[in-house]
Short mmCIF file of C-alpha atoms in Angstrom, two decimals:
data_model
loop_
_atom_site.label_atom_id
_atom_site.label_comp_id
_atom_site.label_asym_id
_atom_site.label_seq_id
_atom_site.Cartn_x
_atom_site.Cartn_y
_atom_site.Cartn_z
CA MET A 397 194.19 139.33 15.20
CA PRO A 398 191.73 137.45 12.98
CA SER A 399 192.24 133.63 12.60
CA ILE A 400 192.44 132.01 9.22
CA THR A 401 189.08 132.16 7.77
CA THR A 402 189.78 131.09 3.96
CA VAL A 403 187.79 127.88 2.81
CA HIS A 404 189.40 125.82 0.22
CA GLU A 405 186.64 123.87 -1.70
CA SER A 406 187.70 120.32 -2.09
CA LEU A 407 186.13 117.70 -4.62
CA PRO A 408 186.57 114.29 -2.90
CA TYR A 409 183.95 112.79 -5.26
CA VAL A 410 185.54 114.14 -8.53
CA ASP A 411 189.27 114.55 -8.05
CA GLU A 412 191.26 111.22 -7.92
CA GLU A 413 192.71 110.21 -4.50
CA PRO A 414 196.70 111.03 -4.61
CA THR A 415 199.02 108.04 -4.72
CA PRO A 416 201.11 107.72 -1.44
CA ALA A 417 204.34 108.80 -3.54
CA ALA A 418 202.35 111.72 -4.92
CA ARG A 419 201.34 112.81 -1.28
CA GLU A 420 204.85 112.19 0.14
CA ALA A 421 206.29 114.51 -2.85
CA ALA A 422 203.76 117.18 -1.93
CA LEU A 423 204.50 117.06 1.70
CA ALA A 424 208.30 117.07 0.98
CA LEU A 425 207.85 120.10 -1.21
CA ILE A 426 205.60 121.89 1.42
CA SER A 427 208.23 120.94 4.28
CA ALA A 428 211.04 122.51 2.04
CA GLU A 429 209.25 125.57 1.48
CA ARG A 430 208.32 126.09 5.23
CA SER A 431 212.15 125.48 6.27
CA LEU A 432 212.99 128.57 4.08
CA VAL A 433 210.61 130.89 5.43
CA PRO A 434 209.69 130.30 9.15
CA ASP A 435 206.15 130.89 10.41
CA ASP A 436 205.37 134.31 11.77
CA PRO A 437 203.60 134.00 15.02
CA HIS A 438 202.26 137.45 14.62
CA HIS A 439 200.93 136.96 11.10
CA ALA A 440 197.43 138.62 10.49
CA LEU A 441 196.07 135.38 9.26
CA LEU A 442 197.25 133.41 12.14
CA PRO A 443 195.81 133.12 15.77
CA PRO A 444 197.84 135.18 18.41
CA PRO A 445 200.22 133.14 20.30
CA VAL A 446 199.60 131.70 23.34
CA PRO A 447 200.98 133.74 26.35
CA GLU A 448 203.54 131.78 28.48
CA ILE A 449 201.64 130.56 31.69
CA THR A 450 203.13 131.82 34.71
CA SER A 451 202.17 131.04 38.15
CA SER A 452 202.24 134.65 39.20
CA ARG A 453 199.87 135.29 36.52
CA TYR A 454 197.03 133.15 38.01
CA LEU A 455 197.81 132.58 41.49
CA THR A 456 197.26 134.59 44.47
CA PRO A 457 200.26 135.42 46.96
CA LEU A 458 198.40 132.92 49.27
CA LEU A 459 198.12 130.36 46.90
CA GLN A 460 201.65 130.56 45.82
CA SER A 461 202.82 130.31 49.18
CA GLU A 462 200.95 127.14 49.86
CA LEU A 463 202.39 125.60 46.57
CA SER A 464 205.83 126.63 47.68
CA ARG A 465 205.14 124.96 51.12
CA LEU A 466 203.83 121.80 49.28
CA ALA A 467 206.79 121.78 47.02
CA SER A 468 209.43 122.04 49.64
CA SER A 469 207.45 119.27 51.85
CA PRO A 470 209.42 115.76 51.63
CA ASP A 471 205.87 114.18 51.01
CA PRO A 472 203.45 116.55 49.64
CA SER A 473 200.57 114.11 50.08
CA LYS A 474 200.83 113.79 53.66
CA SER A 475 201.60 117.60 54.37
CA LYS A 476 198.16 118.90 55.14
CA LEU A 477 196.97 122.54 55.42
CA SER A 478 196.61 123.62 59.05
CA ALA A 479 194.56 126.67 58.23
CA LEU A 480 191.43 125.31 60.00
CA ASP A 481 191.67 124.29 63.57
CA LEU A 482 189.62 121.48 63.70
CA SER A 483 190.18 120.83 67.52
CA ARG A 484 187.44 123.19 68.62
CA TYR A 485 184.91 120.86 66.95
CA GLU A 486 186.24 117.63 68.91
CA ALA A 487 184.82 116.32 72.29
CA LEU A 488 186.01 118.34 75.29
CA GLU A 489 187.44 116.90 78.35
CA PRO A 490 186.91 118.28 81.68
CA PRO A 491 189.45 121.17 82.22
CA THR A 492 192.36 120.21 84.69
CA LEU A 493 193.04 122.81 87.54
CA PRO A 494 196.64 123.20 88.65
CA ALA A 495 196.74 122.82 92.48
CA ASN A 496 198.68 125.82 92.92
CA SER A 497 196.77 128.07 90.48
CA THR A 498 195.38 131.46 91.61
CA PRO A 499 191.50 131.95 91.35
CA SER A 500 192.04 134.44 88.51
CA GLU A 501 193.90 131.55 86.81
CA LYS A 502 191.06 129.17 87.43
CA LEU A 503 188.51 131.42 86.19
CA ALA A 504 190.40 131.88 82.83
CA ILE A 505 190.95 128.14 82.40
CA LEU A 506 187.19 127.46 82.90
CA SER A 507 186.38 130.50 80.64
CA GLU A 508 188.16 129.08 77.99
CA ALA A 509 186.71 125.73 78.47
CA LEU A 510 183.19 127.11 78.38
CA SER A 511 183.84 129.38 75.43
CA ARG A 512 185.15 126.09 73.45
CA ALA A 513 182.01 124.16 74.90
CA TYR A 514 179.78 126.81 73.54
CA THR A 515 181.58 126.67 70.08
CA LEU A 516 181.16 122.93 70.04
CA ASN A 517 177.54 122.85 71.16
CA ALA A 518 176.57 125.54 68.32
CA TYR A 519 178.47 123.29 65.74
CA LEU A 520 176.88 120.03 66.91
CA SER A 521 173.43 121.86 66.84
CA GLN A 522 173.86 123.28 63.33
CA ARG A 523 175.11 119.65 62.22
CA ARG A 524 172.11 118.05 63.80
CA GLN A 525 169.71 120.45 62.03
CA HIS A 526 171.41 120.16 58.67
CA LEU A 527 171.14 116.30 59.07
CA ALA A 528 167.47 116.55 59.73
CA LEU A 529 167.09 118.74 56.62
CA LEU A 530 168.99 116.12 54.66
CA ASP A 531 166.97 113.42 56.01
CA SER A 532 163.67 115.17 55.25
CA TYR A 533 164.38 116.75 51.87
CA GLY A 534 167.74 115.27 50.49
CA LYS A 535 165.90 112.37 48.80
CA ASN A 536 163.45 114.71 46.84
CA ALA A 537 166.29 117.09 45.87
CA TRP A 538 168.47 114.56 44.86
CA LEU A 539 165.53 112.86 42.55
CA ILE A 540 164.71 116.18 41.32
CA SER A 541 168.11 117.04 40.48
CA ASN A 542 168.46 113.92 38.66
CA TRP A 543 165.24 114.66 36.78
CA HIS A 544 166.60 117.96 35.44
CA LEU A 545 169.91 116.37 34.47
CA GLU A 546 168.00 113.65 32.59
CA GLY A 547 165.95 116.20 30.75
CA GLU A 548 169.35 118.03 29.96
CA LEU A 549 170.83 114.88 28.67
CA LYS A 550 167.95 114.20 26.42
CA SER A 551 167.82 117.52 25.18
CA LEU A 552 171.60 117.14 24.26
CA GLU A 553 171.33 113.87 22.66
CA LYS A 554 168.29 115.19 20.53
CA GLU A 555 170.43 118.08 19.40
CA LEU A 556 173.52 115.94 18.51
CA SER A 557 171.22 113.69 16.34
CA GLU A 558 169.58 116.36 14.81
CA THR A 559 173.16 117.66 13.78
CA LYS A 560 174.35 114.40 12.60
CA ARG A 561 171.13 114.22 10.23
CA ALA A 562 172.04 117.52 8.96
CA ILE A 563 175.58 116.69 8.27
CA ASP A 564 174.53 113.43 6.49
CA VAL A 565 171.94 115.49 4.43
CA LEU A 566 174.57 118.19 3.52
CA THR A 567 177.05 115.36 2.68
CA LEU A 568 174.78 113.91 0.23
CA GLN A 569 173.61 117.27 -1.28
CA ARG A 570 177.41 117.96 -1.77
CA LYS A 571 178.00 114.63 -3.44
CA SER A 572 175.02 115.05 -5.47
CA ALA A 573 176.20 118.30 -6.71
CA GLN A 574 179.71 117.18 -7.53
CA ASP A 575 178.54 114.19 -9.16
CA GLU A 576 176.24 116.39 -11.64
CA ALA A 577 179.14 118.77 -12.10
CA GLY A 578 181.73 116.22 -12.56
CA PRO A 579 181.42 115.46 -16.27
CA GLU A 580 181.56 119.03 -17.05
CA ILE A 581 184.61 119.60 -14.68
CA LEU A 582 186.55 116.70 -16.53
CA GLY A 583 185.53 117.98 -20.01
CA LEU A 584 187.04 121.42 -18.96
CA GLU A 585 190.02 119.90 -17.60
CA ASP A 586 190.42 118.06 -20.77
CA THR A 587 190.15 121.27 -22.87
CA TRP A 588 192.76 122.92 -20.68
CA LYS A 589 195.17 120.09 -21.18
CA LYS A 590 194.74 120.19 -24.91
CA ALA A 591 194.90 123.94 -25.01
CA VAL A 592 198.31 123.92 -22.85
CA GLY A 593 199.59 121.13 -25.25
CA ARG A 594 198.91 123.52 -28.37
CA VAL A 595 200.53 126.41 -26.31
CA LEU A 596 203.46 124.14 -25.93
CA GLU A 597 203.63 123.25 -29.52
CA THR A 598 203.29 126.70 -30.78
CA GLU A 599 206.16 127.62 -28.64
CA ALA A 600 208.20 125.01 -29.95
CA ALA A 601 207.44 125.72 -33.47
CA THR A 602 208.28 129.37 -32.87
CA GLU A 603 211.51 128.40 -31.45
CA GLU A 604 212.19 126.29 -34.32
CA LEU A 605 211.14 128.97 -36.82
CA ARG A 606 213.31 131.56 -35.01
CA ARG A 607 216.23 129.05 -35.12
CA GLN A 608 215.85 128.57 -38.91
CA VAL A 609 215.85 132.46 -39.24
CA LEU A 610 218.84 133.05 -37.32
CA GLU A 611 220.58 130.02 -39.78
CA ALA A 612 219.33 131.70 -42.94
CA ARG A 613 220.77 135.15 -41.70
CA ARG A 614 224.04 133.49 -40.81
CA ARG A 615 224.22 131.93 -44.20
CA ALA A 616 223.45 134.97 -45.80
CA ALA A 617 226.10 137.13 -44.05
#
C-alpha cells in the first residue's frame, strides 16, 4: 500500500504564527474528530502496519534453543556456550598409563594423545603463520584501511555540505517567492473577506425582506 504522498504547501513567511490559544483549540478539534473515527491501519494512504516481531520468525531452532538455555540460567552472563571444545588446543600433559592396562588399551591411550598432539601442532603452526603475516603486513593493511575510511569520510562530509547549501539556497528562494507573492495574497484575502461580508449582508437583508413579506401577508389576511 502506498504511503501518504500529499504535500501541503505552507506559507511561513506570509501567514501569521497562530497564538498558543489558537493552536490548542485546533489540536483539541483534531483530537475530538480523531476520537470519533479511529484510524484504519489498512487505509490506502497509510503505511502498512508493522507486523508483530516474534522470535520464531527470525531465529533458527538452534538460536531459539540457545536463547532458552540462557533464559533458564540463573546467571546468563556466566553461562558460556560449550559448543567449541578449546581443550584440544591447550598444552598437553604426558599421558598416564595405568599399570594394569593391556597393550591394546595403552596403544589406544597413546594414539589419542598423539592425535591431540597433531591437532595442537597444526593449530600452533597456523597461529604462528598468521602472527608472522600480521607482523609483516598488518600495519600497512591497517594504514590503507584508515586511508580508505578517511576518503569515504571526506566524501560524505562534502556531500553533507553540498546538501546543506542546497537546502539554504532553496529556503532563500522560497522566502523570496513568498515575499513577492505576499502582497497579492493579502490583497486576495482582504477581497475574499469583503465578499464574504457582502454575502452575509445580502443574506441578512433577504431574511429581513422575507420577514416583512410574511408580516404584510398576515396583515392582509
